[in-house]
Amino acid sequence: MAKKKLKKKQQAENDAFYADCDETFAFIAGYTSGGMPYGTTWEELGLEPLASAEEIDAAYERQMQGTPQDGE
């Protein structure tokens, strides 16, 4: 029973983490008046869509430091 609760809690945390993203955007900052999302794309971060939290944190850290991504 406790294992089910933990799994449910982890799924809820995961869902909350990815609430502001989709297959194109790692972070959706907002939407245009026409309903189109805008923000930071997975490509800009050098990541595959829906990357892990650790990969996303590392990518943002590289951007803040101005460090080139792999392959640049």
Short mmCIF file of N, CA and C in Angstrom, two decimals:
data_model
loop_
_atom_site.label_atom_id
_atom_site.label_comp_id
_atom_site.label_asym_id
_atom_site.label_seq_id
_atom_site.Cartn_x
_atom_site.Cartn_y
_atom_site.Cartn_z
N MET A 1 0.82 -1.19 0.00
CA MET A 1 0.00 0.00 0.00
C MET A 1 0.87 1.26 0.00
N ALA A 2 1.89 1.30 0.83
CA ALA A 2 2.77 2.47 0.91
C ALA A 2 3.52 2.66 -0.40
N LYS A 3 3.86 1.56 -1.06
CA LYS A 3 4.57 1.63 -2.33
C LYS A 3 3.70 2.29 -3.39
N LYS A 4 2.40 1.99 -3.38
CA LYS A 4 1.45 2.59 -4.32
C LYS A 4 1.33 4.09 -4.08
N LYS A 5 1.29 4.48 -2.81
CA LYS A 5 1.19 5.89 -2.44
C LYS A 5 2.43 6.66 -2.92
N LEU A 6 3.61 6.06 -2.71
CA LEU A 6 4.85 6.69 -3.12
C LEU A 6 4.87 6.86 -4.63
N LYS A 7 4.48 5.83 -5.36
CA LYS A 7 4.47 5.90 -6.81
C LYS A 7 3.51 6.98 -7.29
N LYS A 8 2.34 7.08 -6.66
CA LYS A 8 1.36 8.10 -7.01
C LYS A 8 1.91 9.50 -6.74
N LYS A 9 2.61 9.66 -5.61
CA LYS A 9 3.20 10.94 -5.27
C LYS A 9 4.30 11.32 -6.28
N GLN A 10 5.13 10.35 -6.64
CA GLN A 10 6.18 10.60 -7.62
C GLN A 10 5.59 10.98 -8.97
N GLN A 11 4.50 10.33 -9.37
CA GLN A 11 3.84 10.65 -10.64
C GLN A 11 3.28 12.07 -10.59
N ALA A 12 2.70 12.47 -9.48
CA ALA A 12 2.16 13.82 -9.33
C ALA A 12 3.27 14.86 -9.43
N GLU A 13 4.42 14.59 -8.80
CA GLU A 13 5.56 15.51 -8.88
C GLU A 13 6.08 15.61 -10.30
N ASN A 14 6.14 14.48 -10.99
CA ASN A 14 6.60 14.44 -12.37
C ASN A 14 5.65 15.24 -13.26
N ASP A 15 4.35 15.05 -13.07
CA ASP A 15 3.36 15.79 -13.85
C ASP A 15 3.48 17.29 -13.62
N ALA A 16 3.70 17.69 -12.38
CA ALA A 16 3.85 19.11 -12.04
C ALA A 16 5.12 19.68 -12.68
N PHE A 17 6.20 18.89 -12.71
CA PHE A 17 7.47 19.35 -13.28
C PHE A 17 7.31 19.65 -14.77
N TYR A 18 6.57 18.81 -15.48
CA TYR A 18 6.41 18.97 -16.92
C TYR A 18 5.16 19.76 -17.30
N ALA A 19 4.52 20.43 -16.36
CA ALA A 19 3.28 21.16 -16.63
C ALA A 19 3.49 22.31 -17.62
N ASP A 20 4.64 22.95 -17.60
CA ASP A 20 4.90 24.10 -18.46
C ASP A 20 5.76 23.74 -19.66
N CYS A 21 5.61 22.53 -20.21
CA CYS A 21 6.38 22.14 -21.38
C CYS A 21 5.54 21.25 -22.28
N ASP A 22 6.06 21.05 -23.50
CA ASP A 22 5.43 20.13 -24.44
C ASP A 22 6.52 19.52 -25.30
N GLU A 23 6.16 18.95 -26.44
CA GLU A 23 7.14 18.30 -27.29
C GLU A 23 8.11 19.29 -27.94
N THR A 24 7.72 20.56 -28.03
CA THR A 24 8.56 21.59 -28.66
C THR A 24 9.28 22.45 -27.63
N PHE A 25 8.57 22.83 -26.58
CA PHE A 25 9.11 23.78 -25.61
C PHE A 25 9.47 23.11 -24.29
N ALA A 26 10.70 23.38 -23.83
CA ALA A 26 11.14 22.92 -22.51
C ALA A 26 10.48 23.77 -21.43
N PHE A 27 10.20 25.02 -21.76
CA PHE A 27 9.50 25.91 -20.84
C PHE A 27 8.59 26.81 -21.66
N ILE A 28 7.31 26.77 -21.37
CA ILE A 28 6.35 27.63 -22.05
C ILE A 28 6.17 28.87 -21.17
N ALA A 29 6.67 30.00 -21.68
CA ALA A 29 6.60 31.25 -20.92
C ALA A 29 5.22 31.89 -21.00
N GLY A 30 4.52 31.63 -22.09
CA GLY A 30 3.20 32.22 -22.26
C GLY A 30 2.63 31.84 -23.61
N TYR A 31 1.54 32.48 -23.95
CA TYR A 31 0.85 32.21 -25.21
C TYR A 31 0.52 33.52 -25.90
N THR A 32 0.61 33.53 -27.23
CA THR A 32 0.25 34.71 -28.00
C THR A 32 -1.26 34.89 -27.96
N SER A 33 -1.74 36.02 -28.45
CA SER A 33 -3.18 36.26 -28.49
C SER A 33 -3.89 35.25 -29.38
N GLY A 34 -3.16 34.64 -30.30
CA GLY A 34 -3.72 33.61 -31.16
C GLY A 34 -3.65 32.22 -30.55
N GLY A 35 -3.08 32.11 -29.34
CA GLY A 35 -3.03 30.83 -28.65
C GLY A 35 -1.77 30.02 -28.88
N MET A 36 -0.78 30.57 -29.59
CA MET A 36 0.46 29.85 -29.84
C MET A 36 1.42 30.02 -28.66
N PRO A 37 2.04 28.92 -28.20
CA PRO A 37 2.97 29.04 -27.08
C PRO A 37 4.30 29.66 -27.52
N TYR A 38 4.98 30.27 -26.56
CA TYR A 38 6.35 30.75 -26.78
C TYR A 38 7.15 30.49 -25.53
N GLY A 39 8.46 30.38 -25.70
CA GLY A 39 9.34 30.10 -24.56
C GLY A 39 10.66 29.53 -25.02
N THR A 40 11.26 28.69 -24.20
CA THR A 40 12.55 28.06 -24.48
C THR A 40 12.33 26.67 -25.07
N THR A 41 12.89 26.44 -26.26
CA THR A 41 12.70 25.14 -26.91
C THR A 41 13.72 24.12 -26.39
N TRP A 42 13.36 22.85 -26.57
CA TRP A 42 14.29 21.77 -26.22
C TRP A 42 15.56 21.90 -27.06
N GLU A 43 15.41 22.29 -28.33
CA GLU A 43 16.56 22.44 -29.22
C GLU A 43 17.52 23.52 -28.70
N GLU A 44 16.97 24.64 -28.22
CA GLU A 44 17.81 25.71 -27.67
C GLU A 44 18.63 25.21 -26.49
N LEU A 45 18.08 24.28 -25.74
CA LEU A 45 18.79 23.72 -24.59
C LEU A 45 19.71 22.56 -24.99
N GLY A 46 19.59 22.11 -26.24
CA GLY A 46 20.41 20.99 -26.69
C GLY A 46 19.94 19.67 -26.10
N LEU A 47 18.63 19.56 -25.84
CA LEU A 47 18.09 18.36 -25.21
C LEU A 47 16.99 17.73 -26.06
N GLU A 48 16.78 16.45 -25.83
CA GLU A 48 15.65 15.75 -26.42
C GLU A 48 14.39 16.15 -25.65
N PRO A 49 13.23 16.14 -26.33
CA PRO A 49 11.98 16.48 -25.62
C PRO A 49 11.76 15.64 -24.37
N LEU A 50 11.24 16.31 -23.35
CA LEU A 50 10.91 15.71 -22.06
C LEU A 50 12.11 15.05 -21.38
N ALA A 51 13.25 15.74 -21.43
CA ALA A 51 14.46 15.28 -20.77
C ALA A 51 14.25 15.27 -19.26
N SER A 52 15.16 14.62 -18.56
CA SER A 52 15.04 14.53 -17.10
C SER A 52 15.29 15.89 -16.44
N ALA A 53 14.84 16.02 -15.23
CA ALA A 53 15.02 17.26 -14.49
C ALA A 53 16.50 17.61 -14.37
N GLU A 54 17.35 16.62 -14.15
CA GLU A 54 18.78 16.86 -14.01
C GLU A 54 19.37 17.40 -15.32
N GLU A 55 18.95 16.83 -16.45
CA GLU A 55 19.45 17.29 -17.75
C GLU A 55 19.01 18.73 -18.02
N ILE A 56 17.78 19.04 -17.67
CA ILE A 56 17.26 20.39 -17.87
C ILE A 56 18.01 21.39 -17.00
N ASP A 57 18.21 21.07 -15.75
CA ASP A 57 18.97 21.95 -14.85
C ASP A 57 20.37 22.20 -15.38
N ALA A 58 21.04 21.15 -15.84
CA ALA A 58 22.40 21.28 -16.36
C ALA A 58 22.41 22.16 -17.61
N ALA A 59 21.43 22.00 -18.47
CA ALA A 59 21.36 22.79 -19.70
C ALA A 59 21.14 24.27 -19.38
N TYR A 60 20.24 24.58 -18.45
CA TYR A 60 20.02 25.98 -18.06
C TYR A 60 21.29 26.56 -17.42
N GLU A 61 21.97 25.75 -16.63
CA GLU A 61 23.22 26.21 -16.00
C GLU A 61 24.26 26.55 -17.07
N ARG A 62 24.37 25.70 -18.09
CA ARG A 62 25.31 25.96 -19.20
C ARG A 62 24.94 27.27 -19.90
N GLN A 63 23.66 27.49 -20.12
CA GLN A 63 23.21 28.72 -20.78
C GLN A 63 23.56 29.94 -19.94
N MET A 64 23.36 29.85 -18.64
CA MET A 64 23.64 30.98 -17.76
C MET A 64 25.13 31.31 -17.75
N GLN A 65 25.97 30.28 -17.90
CA GLN A 65 27.41 30.48 -17.88
C GLN A 65 27.96 30.77 -19.27
N GLY A 66 27.10 30.63 -20.29
CA GLY A 66 27.56 30.87 -21.66
C GLY A 66 28.42 29.75 -22.20
N THR A 67 28.34 28.57 -21.60
CA THR A 67 29.11 27.41 -22.03
C THR A 67 28.45 26.80 -23.26
N PRO A 68 29.22 26.53 -24.33
CA PRO A 68 28.63 25.92 -25.52
C PRO A 68 28.09 24.52 -25.21
N GLN A 69 27.04 24.17 -25.95
CA GLN A 69 26.48 22.83 -25.81
C GLN A 69 27.32 21.85 -26.59
N ASP A 70 27.15 20.57 -26.32
CA ASP A 70 27.88 19.55 -27.06
C ASP A 70 27.57 19.69 -28.54
N GLY A 71 28.60 19.56 -29.37
CA GLY A 71 28.43 19.62 -30.81
C GLY A 71 28.46 21.02 -31.38
N GLU A 72 28.69 22.04 -30.58
CA GLU A 72 28.74 23.41 -31.09
C GLU A 72 30.18 23.84 -31.26
#
